[in-house]
XYZ file of C-alpha atoms in Angstrom:
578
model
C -150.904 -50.933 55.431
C -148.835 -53.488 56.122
C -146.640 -55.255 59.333
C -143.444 -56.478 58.688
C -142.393 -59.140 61.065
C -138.753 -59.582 61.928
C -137.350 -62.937 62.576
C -135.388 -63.134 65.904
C -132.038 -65.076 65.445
C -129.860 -66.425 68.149
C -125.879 -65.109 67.862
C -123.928 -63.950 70.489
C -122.865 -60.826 71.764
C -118.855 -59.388 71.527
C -116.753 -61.370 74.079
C -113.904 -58.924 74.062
C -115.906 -56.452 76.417
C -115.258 -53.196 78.098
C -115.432 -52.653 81.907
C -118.538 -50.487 81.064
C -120.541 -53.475 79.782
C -122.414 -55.713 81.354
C -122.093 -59.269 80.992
C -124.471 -61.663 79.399
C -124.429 -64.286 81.962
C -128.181 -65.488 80.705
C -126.893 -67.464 77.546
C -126.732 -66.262 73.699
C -128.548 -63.250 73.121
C -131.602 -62.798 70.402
C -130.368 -60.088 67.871
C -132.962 -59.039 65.621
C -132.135 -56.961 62.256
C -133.886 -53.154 61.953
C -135.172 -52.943 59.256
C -135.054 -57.053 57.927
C -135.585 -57.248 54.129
C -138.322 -60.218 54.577
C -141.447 -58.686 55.586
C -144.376 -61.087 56.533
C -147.768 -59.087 55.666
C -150.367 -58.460 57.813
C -153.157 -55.239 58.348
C -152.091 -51.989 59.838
C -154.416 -50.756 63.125
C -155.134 -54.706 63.638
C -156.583 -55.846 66.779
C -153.560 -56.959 68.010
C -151.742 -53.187 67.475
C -151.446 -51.480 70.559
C -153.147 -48.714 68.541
C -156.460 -50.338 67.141
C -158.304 -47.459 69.025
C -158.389 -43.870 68.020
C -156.122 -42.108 70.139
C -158.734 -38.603 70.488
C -157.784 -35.703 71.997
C -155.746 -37.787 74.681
C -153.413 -39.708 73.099
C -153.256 -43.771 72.624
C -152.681 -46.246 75.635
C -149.617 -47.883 75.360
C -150.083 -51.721 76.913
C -146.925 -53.816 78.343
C -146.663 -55.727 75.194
C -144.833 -54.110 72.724
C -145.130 -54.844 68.610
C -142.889 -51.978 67.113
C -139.817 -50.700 68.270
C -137.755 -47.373 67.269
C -134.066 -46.749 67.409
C -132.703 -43.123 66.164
C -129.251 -42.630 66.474
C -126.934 -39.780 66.143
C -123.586 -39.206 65.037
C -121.358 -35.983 65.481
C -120.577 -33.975 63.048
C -116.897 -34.215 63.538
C -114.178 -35.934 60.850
C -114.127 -39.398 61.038
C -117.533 -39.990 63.289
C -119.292 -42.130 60.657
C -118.482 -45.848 61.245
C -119.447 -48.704 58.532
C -119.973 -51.189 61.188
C -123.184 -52.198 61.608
C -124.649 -50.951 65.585
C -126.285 -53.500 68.068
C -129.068 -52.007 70.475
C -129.700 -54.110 73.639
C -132.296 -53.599 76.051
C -131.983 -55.953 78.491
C -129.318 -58.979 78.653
C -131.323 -61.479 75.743
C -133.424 -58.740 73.709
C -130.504 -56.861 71.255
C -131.210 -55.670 67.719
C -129.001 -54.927 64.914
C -129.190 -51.249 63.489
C -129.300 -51.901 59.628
C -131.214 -49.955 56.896
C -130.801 -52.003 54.040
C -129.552 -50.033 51.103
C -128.871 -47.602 53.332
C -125.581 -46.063 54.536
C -126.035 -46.045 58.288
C -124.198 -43.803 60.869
C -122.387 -41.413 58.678
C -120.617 -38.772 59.839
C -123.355 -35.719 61.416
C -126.634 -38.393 60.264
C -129.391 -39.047 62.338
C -130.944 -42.883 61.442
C -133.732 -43.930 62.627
C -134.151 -48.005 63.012
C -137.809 -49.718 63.233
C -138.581 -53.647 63.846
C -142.076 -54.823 64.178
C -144.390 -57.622 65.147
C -142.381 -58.006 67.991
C -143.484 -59.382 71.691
C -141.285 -57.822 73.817
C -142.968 -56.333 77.763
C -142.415 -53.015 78.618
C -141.202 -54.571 82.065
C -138.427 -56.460 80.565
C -137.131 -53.120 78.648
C -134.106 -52.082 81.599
C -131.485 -50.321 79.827
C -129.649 -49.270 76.445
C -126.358 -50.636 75.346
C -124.618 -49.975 72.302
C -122.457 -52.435 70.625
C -120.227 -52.428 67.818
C -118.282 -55.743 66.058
C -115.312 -55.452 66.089
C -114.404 -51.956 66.757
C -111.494 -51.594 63.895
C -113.825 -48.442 62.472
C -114.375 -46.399 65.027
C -117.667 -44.784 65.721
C -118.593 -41.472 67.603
C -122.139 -41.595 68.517
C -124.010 -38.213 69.542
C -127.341 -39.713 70.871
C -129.231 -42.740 71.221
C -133.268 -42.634 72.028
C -135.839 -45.345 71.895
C -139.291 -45.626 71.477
C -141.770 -48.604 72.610
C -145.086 -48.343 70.291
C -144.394 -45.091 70.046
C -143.726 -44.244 73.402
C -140.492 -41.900 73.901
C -138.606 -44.299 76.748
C -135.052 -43.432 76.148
C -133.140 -40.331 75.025
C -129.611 -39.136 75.794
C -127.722 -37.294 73.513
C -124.135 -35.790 74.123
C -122.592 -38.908 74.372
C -119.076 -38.874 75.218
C -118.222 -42.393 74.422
C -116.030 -43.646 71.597
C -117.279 -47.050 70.370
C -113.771 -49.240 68.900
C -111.491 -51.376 69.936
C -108.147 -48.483 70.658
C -107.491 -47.122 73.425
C -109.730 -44.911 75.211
C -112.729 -47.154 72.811
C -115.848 -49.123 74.091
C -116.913 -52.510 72.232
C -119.632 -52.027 74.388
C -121.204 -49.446 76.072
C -124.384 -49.218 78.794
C -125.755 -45.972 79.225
C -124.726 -45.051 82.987
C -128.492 -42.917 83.232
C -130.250 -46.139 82.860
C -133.566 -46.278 81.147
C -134.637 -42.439 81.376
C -135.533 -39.541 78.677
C -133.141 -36.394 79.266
C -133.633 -34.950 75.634
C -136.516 -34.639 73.768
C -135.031 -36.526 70.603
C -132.116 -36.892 68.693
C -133.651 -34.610 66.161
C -133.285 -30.757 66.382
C -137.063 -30.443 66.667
C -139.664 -33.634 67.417
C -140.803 -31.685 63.545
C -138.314 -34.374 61.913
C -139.918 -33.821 58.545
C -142.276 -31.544 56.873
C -144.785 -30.191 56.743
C -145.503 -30.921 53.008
C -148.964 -29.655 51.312
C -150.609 -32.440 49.343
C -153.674 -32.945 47.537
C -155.377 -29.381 47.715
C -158.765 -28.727 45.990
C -160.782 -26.421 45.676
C -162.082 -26.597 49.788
C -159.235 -28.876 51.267
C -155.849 -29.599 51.611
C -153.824 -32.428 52.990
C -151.114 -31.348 55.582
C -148.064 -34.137 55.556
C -145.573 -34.290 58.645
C -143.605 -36.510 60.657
C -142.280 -36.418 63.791
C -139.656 -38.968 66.454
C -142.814 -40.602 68.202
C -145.964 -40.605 68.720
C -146.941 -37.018 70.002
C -150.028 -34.779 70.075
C -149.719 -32.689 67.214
C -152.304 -29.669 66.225
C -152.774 -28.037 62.807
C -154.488 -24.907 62.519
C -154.905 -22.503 59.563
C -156.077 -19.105 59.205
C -156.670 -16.849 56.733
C -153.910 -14.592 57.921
C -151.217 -14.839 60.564
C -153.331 -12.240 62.815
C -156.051 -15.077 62.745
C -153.297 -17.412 62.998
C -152.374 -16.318 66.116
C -156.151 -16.612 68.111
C -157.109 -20.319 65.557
C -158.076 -23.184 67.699
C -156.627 -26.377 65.980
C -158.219 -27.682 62.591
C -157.591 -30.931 63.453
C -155.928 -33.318 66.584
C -153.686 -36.420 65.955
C -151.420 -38.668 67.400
C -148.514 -40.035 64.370
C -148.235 -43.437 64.801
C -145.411 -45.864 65.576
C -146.763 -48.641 62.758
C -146.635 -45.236 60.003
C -142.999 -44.552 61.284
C -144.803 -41.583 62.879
C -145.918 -40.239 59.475
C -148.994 -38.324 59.176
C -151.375 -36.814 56.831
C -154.157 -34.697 57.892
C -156.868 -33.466 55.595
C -158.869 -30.406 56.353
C -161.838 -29.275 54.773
C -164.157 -26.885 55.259
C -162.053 -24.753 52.630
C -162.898 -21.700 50.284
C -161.493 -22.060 46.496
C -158.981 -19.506 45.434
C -157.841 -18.543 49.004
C -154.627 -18.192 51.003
C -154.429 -19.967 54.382
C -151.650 -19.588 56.908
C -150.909 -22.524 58.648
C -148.781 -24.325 61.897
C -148.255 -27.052 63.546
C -147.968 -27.771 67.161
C -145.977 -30.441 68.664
C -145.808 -30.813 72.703
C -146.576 -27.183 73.340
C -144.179 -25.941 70.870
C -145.484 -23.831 67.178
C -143.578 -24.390 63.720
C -144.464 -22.149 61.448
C -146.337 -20.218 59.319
C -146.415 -21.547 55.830
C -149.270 -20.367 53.786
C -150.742 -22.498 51.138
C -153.273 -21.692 48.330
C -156.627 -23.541 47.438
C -157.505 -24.764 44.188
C -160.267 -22.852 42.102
C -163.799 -24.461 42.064
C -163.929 -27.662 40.375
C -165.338 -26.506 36.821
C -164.067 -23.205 36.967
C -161.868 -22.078 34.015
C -159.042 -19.369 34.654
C -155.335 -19.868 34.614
C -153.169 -22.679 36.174
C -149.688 -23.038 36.338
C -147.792 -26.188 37.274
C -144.221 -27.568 37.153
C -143.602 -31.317 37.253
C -140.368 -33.157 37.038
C -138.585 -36.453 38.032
C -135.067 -38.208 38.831
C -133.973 -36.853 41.833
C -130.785 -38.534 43.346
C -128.032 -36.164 44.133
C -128.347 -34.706 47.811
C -127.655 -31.202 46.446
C -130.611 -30.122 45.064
C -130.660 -26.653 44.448
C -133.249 -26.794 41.791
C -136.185 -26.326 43.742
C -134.794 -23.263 44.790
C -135.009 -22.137 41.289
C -138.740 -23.680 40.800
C -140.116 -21.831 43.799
C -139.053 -18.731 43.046
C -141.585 -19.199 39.613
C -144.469 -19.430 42.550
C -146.638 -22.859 40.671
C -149.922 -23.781 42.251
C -148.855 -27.239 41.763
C -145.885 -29.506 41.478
C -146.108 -33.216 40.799
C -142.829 -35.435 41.491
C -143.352 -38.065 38.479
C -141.082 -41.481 39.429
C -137.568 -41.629 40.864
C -138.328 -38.900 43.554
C -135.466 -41.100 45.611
C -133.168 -43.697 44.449
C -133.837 -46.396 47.282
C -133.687 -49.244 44.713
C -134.879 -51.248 47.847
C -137.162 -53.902 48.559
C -136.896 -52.908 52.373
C -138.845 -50.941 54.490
C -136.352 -49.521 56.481
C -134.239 -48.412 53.348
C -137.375 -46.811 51.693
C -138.237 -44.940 54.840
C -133.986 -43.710 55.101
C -134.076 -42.817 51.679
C -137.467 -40.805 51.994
C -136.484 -38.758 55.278
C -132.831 -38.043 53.391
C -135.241 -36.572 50.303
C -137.688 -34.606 52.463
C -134.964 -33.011 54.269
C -133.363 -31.587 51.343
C -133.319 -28.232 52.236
C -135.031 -26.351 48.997
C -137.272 -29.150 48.326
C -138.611 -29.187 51.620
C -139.104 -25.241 51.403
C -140.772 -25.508 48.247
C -143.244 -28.661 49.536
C -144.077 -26.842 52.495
C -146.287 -24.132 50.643
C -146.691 -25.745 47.282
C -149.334 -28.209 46.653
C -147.918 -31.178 45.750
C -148.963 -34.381 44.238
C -146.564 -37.708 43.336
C -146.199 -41.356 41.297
C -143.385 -43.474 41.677
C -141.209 -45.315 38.932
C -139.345 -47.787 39.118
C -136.217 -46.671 41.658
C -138.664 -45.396 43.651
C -140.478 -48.699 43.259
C -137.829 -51.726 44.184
C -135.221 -51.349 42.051
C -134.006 -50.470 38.033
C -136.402 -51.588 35.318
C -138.489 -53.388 37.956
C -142.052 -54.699 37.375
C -145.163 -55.796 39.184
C -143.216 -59.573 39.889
C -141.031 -57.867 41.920
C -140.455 -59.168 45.593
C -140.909 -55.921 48.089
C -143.163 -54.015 46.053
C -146.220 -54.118 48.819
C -143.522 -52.705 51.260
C -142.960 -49.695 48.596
C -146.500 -49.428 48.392
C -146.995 -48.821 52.110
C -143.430 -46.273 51.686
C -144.929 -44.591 49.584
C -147.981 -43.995 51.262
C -146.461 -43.197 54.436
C -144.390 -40.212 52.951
C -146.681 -38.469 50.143
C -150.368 -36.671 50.914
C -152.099 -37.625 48.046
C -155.065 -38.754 49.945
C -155.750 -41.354 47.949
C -153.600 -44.561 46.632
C -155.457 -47.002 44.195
C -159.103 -47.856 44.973
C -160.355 -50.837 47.558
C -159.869 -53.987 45.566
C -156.596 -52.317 43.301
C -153.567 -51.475 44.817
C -151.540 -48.724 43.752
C -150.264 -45.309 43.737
C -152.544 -44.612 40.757
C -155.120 -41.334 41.634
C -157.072 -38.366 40.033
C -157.160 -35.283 41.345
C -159.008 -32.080 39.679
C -158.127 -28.586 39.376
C -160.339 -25.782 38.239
C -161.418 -27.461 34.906
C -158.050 -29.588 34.468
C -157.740 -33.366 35.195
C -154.764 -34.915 36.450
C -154.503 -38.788 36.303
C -151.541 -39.994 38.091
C -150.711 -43.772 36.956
C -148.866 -46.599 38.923
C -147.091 -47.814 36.364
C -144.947 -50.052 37.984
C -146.864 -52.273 40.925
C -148.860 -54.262 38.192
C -146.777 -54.060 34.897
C -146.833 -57.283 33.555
C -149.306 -59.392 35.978
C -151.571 -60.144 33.098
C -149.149 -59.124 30.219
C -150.241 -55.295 30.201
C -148.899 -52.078 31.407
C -151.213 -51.263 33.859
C -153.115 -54.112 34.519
C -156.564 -54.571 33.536
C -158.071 -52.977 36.425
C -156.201 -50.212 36.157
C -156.556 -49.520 32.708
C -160.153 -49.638 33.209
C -159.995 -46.518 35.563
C -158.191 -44.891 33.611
C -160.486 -44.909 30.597
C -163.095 -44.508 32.837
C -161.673 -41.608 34.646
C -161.320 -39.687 31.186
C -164.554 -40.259 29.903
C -166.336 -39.419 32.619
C -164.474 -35.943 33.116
C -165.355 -32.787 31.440
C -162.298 -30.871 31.923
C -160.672 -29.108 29.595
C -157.465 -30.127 29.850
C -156.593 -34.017 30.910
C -152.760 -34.770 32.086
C -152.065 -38.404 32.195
C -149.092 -38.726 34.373
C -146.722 -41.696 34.151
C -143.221 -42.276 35.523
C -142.421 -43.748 32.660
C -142.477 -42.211 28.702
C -146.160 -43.282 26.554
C -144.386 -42.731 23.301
C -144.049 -46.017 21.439
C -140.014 -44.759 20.957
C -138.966 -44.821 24.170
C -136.754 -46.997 26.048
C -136.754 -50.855 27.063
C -138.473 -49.348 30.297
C -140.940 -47.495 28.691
C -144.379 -47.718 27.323
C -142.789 -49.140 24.246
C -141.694 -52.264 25.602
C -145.595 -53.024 25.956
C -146.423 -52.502 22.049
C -150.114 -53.822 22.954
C -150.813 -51.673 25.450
C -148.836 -48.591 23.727
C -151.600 -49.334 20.570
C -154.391 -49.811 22.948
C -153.463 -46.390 24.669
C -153.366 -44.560 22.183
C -156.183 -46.151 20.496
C -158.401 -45.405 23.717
C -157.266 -41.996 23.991
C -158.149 -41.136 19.935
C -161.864 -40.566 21.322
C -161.067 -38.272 24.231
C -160.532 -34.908 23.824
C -157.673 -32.650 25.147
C -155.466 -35.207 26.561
C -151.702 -34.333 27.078
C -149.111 -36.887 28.503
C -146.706 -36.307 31.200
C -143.429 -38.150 32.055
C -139.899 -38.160 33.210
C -137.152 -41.570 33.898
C -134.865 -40.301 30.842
C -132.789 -37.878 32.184
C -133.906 -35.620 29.476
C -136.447 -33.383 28.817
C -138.228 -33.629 25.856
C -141.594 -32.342 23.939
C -143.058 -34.528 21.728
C -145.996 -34.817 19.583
C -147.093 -39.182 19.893
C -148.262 -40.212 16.734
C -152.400 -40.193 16.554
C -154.050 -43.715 16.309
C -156.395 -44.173 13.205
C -158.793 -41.085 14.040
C -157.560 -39.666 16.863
C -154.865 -36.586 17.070
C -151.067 -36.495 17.603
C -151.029 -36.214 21.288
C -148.418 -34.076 22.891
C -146.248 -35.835 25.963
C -144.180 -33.666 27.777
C -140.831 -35.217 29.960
C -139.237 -33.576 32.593
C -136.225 -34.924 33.441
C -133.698 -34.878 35.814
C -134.362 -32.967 38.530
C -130.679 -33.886 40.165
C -128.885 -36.561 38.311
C -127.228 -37.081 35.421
C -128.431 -36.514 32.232
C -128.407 -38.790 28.645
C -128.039 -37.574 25.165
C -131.092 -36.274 23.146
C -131.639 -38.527 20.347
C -134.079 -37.513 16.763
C -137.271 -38.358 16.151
C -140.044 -37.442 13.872
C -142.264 -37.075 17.039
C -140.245 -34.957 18.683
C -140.666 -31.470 18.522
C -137.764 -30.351 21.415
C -135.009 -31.882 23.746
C -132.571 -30.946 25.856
C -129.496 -32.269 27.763
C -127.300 -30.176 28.875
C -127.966 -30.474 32.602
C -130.937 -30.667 35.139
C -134.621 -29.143 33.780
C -138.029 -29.189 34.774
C -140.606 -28.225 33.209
C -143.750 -25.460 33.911
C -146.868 -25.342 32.016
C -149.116 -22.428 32.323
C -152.854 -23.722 31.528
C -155.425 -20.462 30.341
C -158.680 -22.408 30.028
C -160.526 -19.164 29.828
C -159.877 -18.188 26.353
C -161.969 -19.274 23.404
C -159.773 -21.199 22.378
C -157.801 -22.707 25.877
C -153.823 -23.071 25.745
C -151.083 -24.544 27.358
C -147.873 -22.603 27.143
C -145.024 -25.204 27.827
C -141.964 -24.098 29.213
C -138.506 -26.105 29.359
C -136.287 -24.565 32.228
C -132.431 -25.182 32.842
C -131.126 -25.913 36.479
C -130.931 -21.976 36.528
C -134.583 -21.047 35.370
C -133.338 -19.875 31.635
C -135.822 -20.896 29.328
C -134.362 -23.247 26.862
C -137.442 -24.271 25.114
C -141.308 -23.709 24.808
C -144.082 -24.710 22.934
C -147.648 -23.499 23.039
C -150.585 -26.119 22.675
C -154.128 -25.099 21.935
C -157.178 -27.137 22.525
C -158.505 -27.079 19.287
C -155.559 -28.861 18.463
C -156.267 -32.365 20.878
C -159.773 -33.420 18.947
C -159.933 -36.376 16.333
């Protein structure tokens, strides 16, 4: 993972200040930005981090220097709360940070934003108070809470603020919290659960629990086979969310038997959320039945569509690109953008006892049509791994989102198609295109889903797999001697099935796009390849895989924003041989 290092720049504070403030009598004082957009790179869990050691069972040691620093604030709920001025946080008379999420909306009416800067130098000693500034005061703000965090370390909450930050009557420019430096809340959050849990990754004996929470607390997983056994479990695993992961976490458990229910909670400071319940993956090999929905493009904050793909109960869901519309090169605006998505209210429900699985595209990524040039796209990178539980993001020497994960006897391959586009004039990079061939070959499922963000078909868009005509050919070329391989995508706002036309030998290969989720859509357009579309509103789609019969199927299934099946086709194996 990676730091990012925030440059420290002399201004000074408002001089038009309230008889609540205190006066900076000390000189100009050093503002720094949270998040900055110009991250300097350096190693997660250094030397240097206050949390190079494993925290155990009792929880890190936080040291008087302090690297990282979190702000959340709150804003009521009431008309006209919100401000669009951007928020200064002071801790002592010199040491003051601006509140800014690039590409972010900050302090809208009822939000809770949470602020990070890091490679900071600050001592815990010279931390003395909390004062909230505003600019100029002409939109007033109404905050609800204010807590901070050192390294982690909860040092500051108060929340029912009374205060009016402006410039009117009855307004504060500036405002010191009269409790001093104390913690009289737990968090500005309703629960230190902020986010989660999500089920990642799940095979056939483990599963990776996702969560986050406002610092850096003990928190305790157990799992049971039912809530009876729930209630007497002693904790699967022990860990302490960190302050450099924006107090993201991912647990995996093993130890797991294929084809079984677990109930599962989490415990935060004492307190049990919960139960979800969660199934495990058949034995790797195994034939049976599998069903799995997959879609893309979410962007709209109501989305009620996941209400809709619960209630058809898939073992699996994969988000294919777009799962937020950050279009960011900042790691505070990714991290804002992926707490507003996990929060959604039906896609968290359906996350929390669905196994899920994710690739990015491009507004995910950094921004529209962006490719592996792109300034920011290591801070995605470490985003993106903060906030999904696939377990695993490229290999070692390769970078990426890009990861396989098997299911019973079906493969899924999930590509980065973005983070190396065009490095060495390919789509995926040469490294990565080696995997993936590799990754086939050596598989003996029966089914294979290559998963891209992005559409295979040499007809699709300027953004597509089409705009690389070389690496299209050599796709397709690759894939003529693999049997059973099926492509999935999204991006289009569209769903479509389509039948790729077969390189010299091979077989027409069918790629199935699920798109949006919550956006807009665009118009279906004809094709010879294609074989269904629609666009008359949000989709997804839901594939039910029966690798037992003699001759296996897949039973595709295009589903409106209301579940009403709009269109279907049914794939047998026989058919995706040379």
């Amino acid at each position: 993972m990676l730091l990012l290092l925030l440059a420290c720049d002399p201004v000074s504070k408002p001089s038009d200040l309230s008889s609540e403030s205190t006066p900076n009598e000390s000189g100009p004082a050093r503002e720094t930005e949270l998040a900055d957009d110009s991250p300097a790179e350096s190693e997660a869990h250094s030397e240097d981090s206050p949390h190079s050691e494993d925290p155990g069972d009792t929880g890190p040691i936080f040291d008087d220097a302090v690297a990282i620093l979190h702000v959340t604030l709150g804003t009521y709920d009431n008309q006209n709360a919100g401000t669009d001025e951007r928020v200064t946080v002071c801790l002592n008379e010199t040491d003051c940070f601006v509140m800014d999420n690039a590409d972010w909306n900050d302090n809208e009416q009822a939000a809770i934003d949470v602020f990070s800067a890091e490679g900071l130098s600050l001592s815990r000693a010279d931390v003395q108070s909390v004062t909230l500034l505003i600019n100029d005061g002409e939109d007033r703000w109404q905050p609800e809470c204010v807590a901070v965090s050192l390294d982690g370390e909860p040092v500051h909450c108060h929340d029912g603020l009374t205060v009016l930050m402006g410039d009117q009557a009855g307004e504060e420019l500036e405002w010191t919290d009269p409790a001093g430096l104390s913690v009289d809340c737990l968090g500005c959050f309703e629960d230190p659960l902020t986010h989660g849990p999500i089920v990642g990754a799940t095979g056939a004996d483990f599963t990776h629990i996702w969560l986050r929470t406002d610092a850096t607390r003990r928190v305790q997983v157990r799992l049971a086979t039912s809530a009876a056994g729930l209630s007497t479990a002693t904790p699967a695993a022990t860990a302490w969310p960190l302050a450099e992961d924006d107090f993201t976490l991912t647990t995996r458990l093993d130890g797991l038997s294929p084809n079984t229910t677990y109930v599962y909670d989490v415990e935060i400071e004492g307190e049990r959320y919960g139960p979800w319940s969660f199934t495990t993956a058949a034995a790797e090999g195994a034939s049976g039945k599998l069903r799995f929905g997959f879609g893309s493009c979410t962007k709209t904050d109501d989305q009620p569509i996941f209400d809709v793909i619960s209630r058809y109960a898939p073992d699996l869901f994969l988000f294919v690109g777009d799962n937020h519309y950050g279009n960011t090169e900042s790691i505070g605006g990714h991290r804002q953008h992926y707490r507003h998505a996990h929060s959604r209210p039906e896609r968290a429900e359906l996350m929390r006892s669905t196994p899920t699985l994710a690739t990015w595209d491009d507004h995910d990524y950094t921004g529209n049509n962006t490719e592996g040039d792109a300034p920011g796209k290591d801070v995605a990178l470490r985003a993106f791994a903060e906030h999904w539980g696939n377990g695993a993001y490229g290999e070692a020497s390769v970078p990426g989102v890009f990861s396989a994960h098997t299911v019973g006897d079906v493969l899924f391959v999930l590509l980065d198609d973005r983070y190396w586009r065009g490095v060495d004039g390919s789509f995926l990079g040469a490294d990565q295109s080696a995997w993936l061939i590799d990754t086939l070959v050596a598989s003996d499922a029966t089914f294979k889903f290559v998963v891209s963000g992005s559409q295979m078909t040499s007809e699709g868009t300027g953004d597509s797999w089409g705009s690389y005509p070389d690496s299209q050919a050599w796709l397709m070329e690759q894939v003529a001697a693999i049997e059973g391989v099926v492509f999935l995508s999204g991006d289009i706002h569209r769903s479509e099935l389509r039948a790729v036309a077969a390189a010299p030998g091979g077989y027409d290969v069918p790629e199935l796009t699920s798109s949006p989720l919550a956006n807009d859509t665009s118009t279906c357009k004809t094709s010879d390849e294609l074989v269904f579309c629609y666009d008359d509103g949000p989709s997804f789609v839901m594939v039910e895989v029966d690798s037992a019969r003699a001759d296996p199927t897949l039973d595709v299934s295009v589903l409106d924003g209301d579940g009403a099946l709009v269109g279907s086709w049914s794939i047998k194996r026989s058919e995706l041989t040379p």
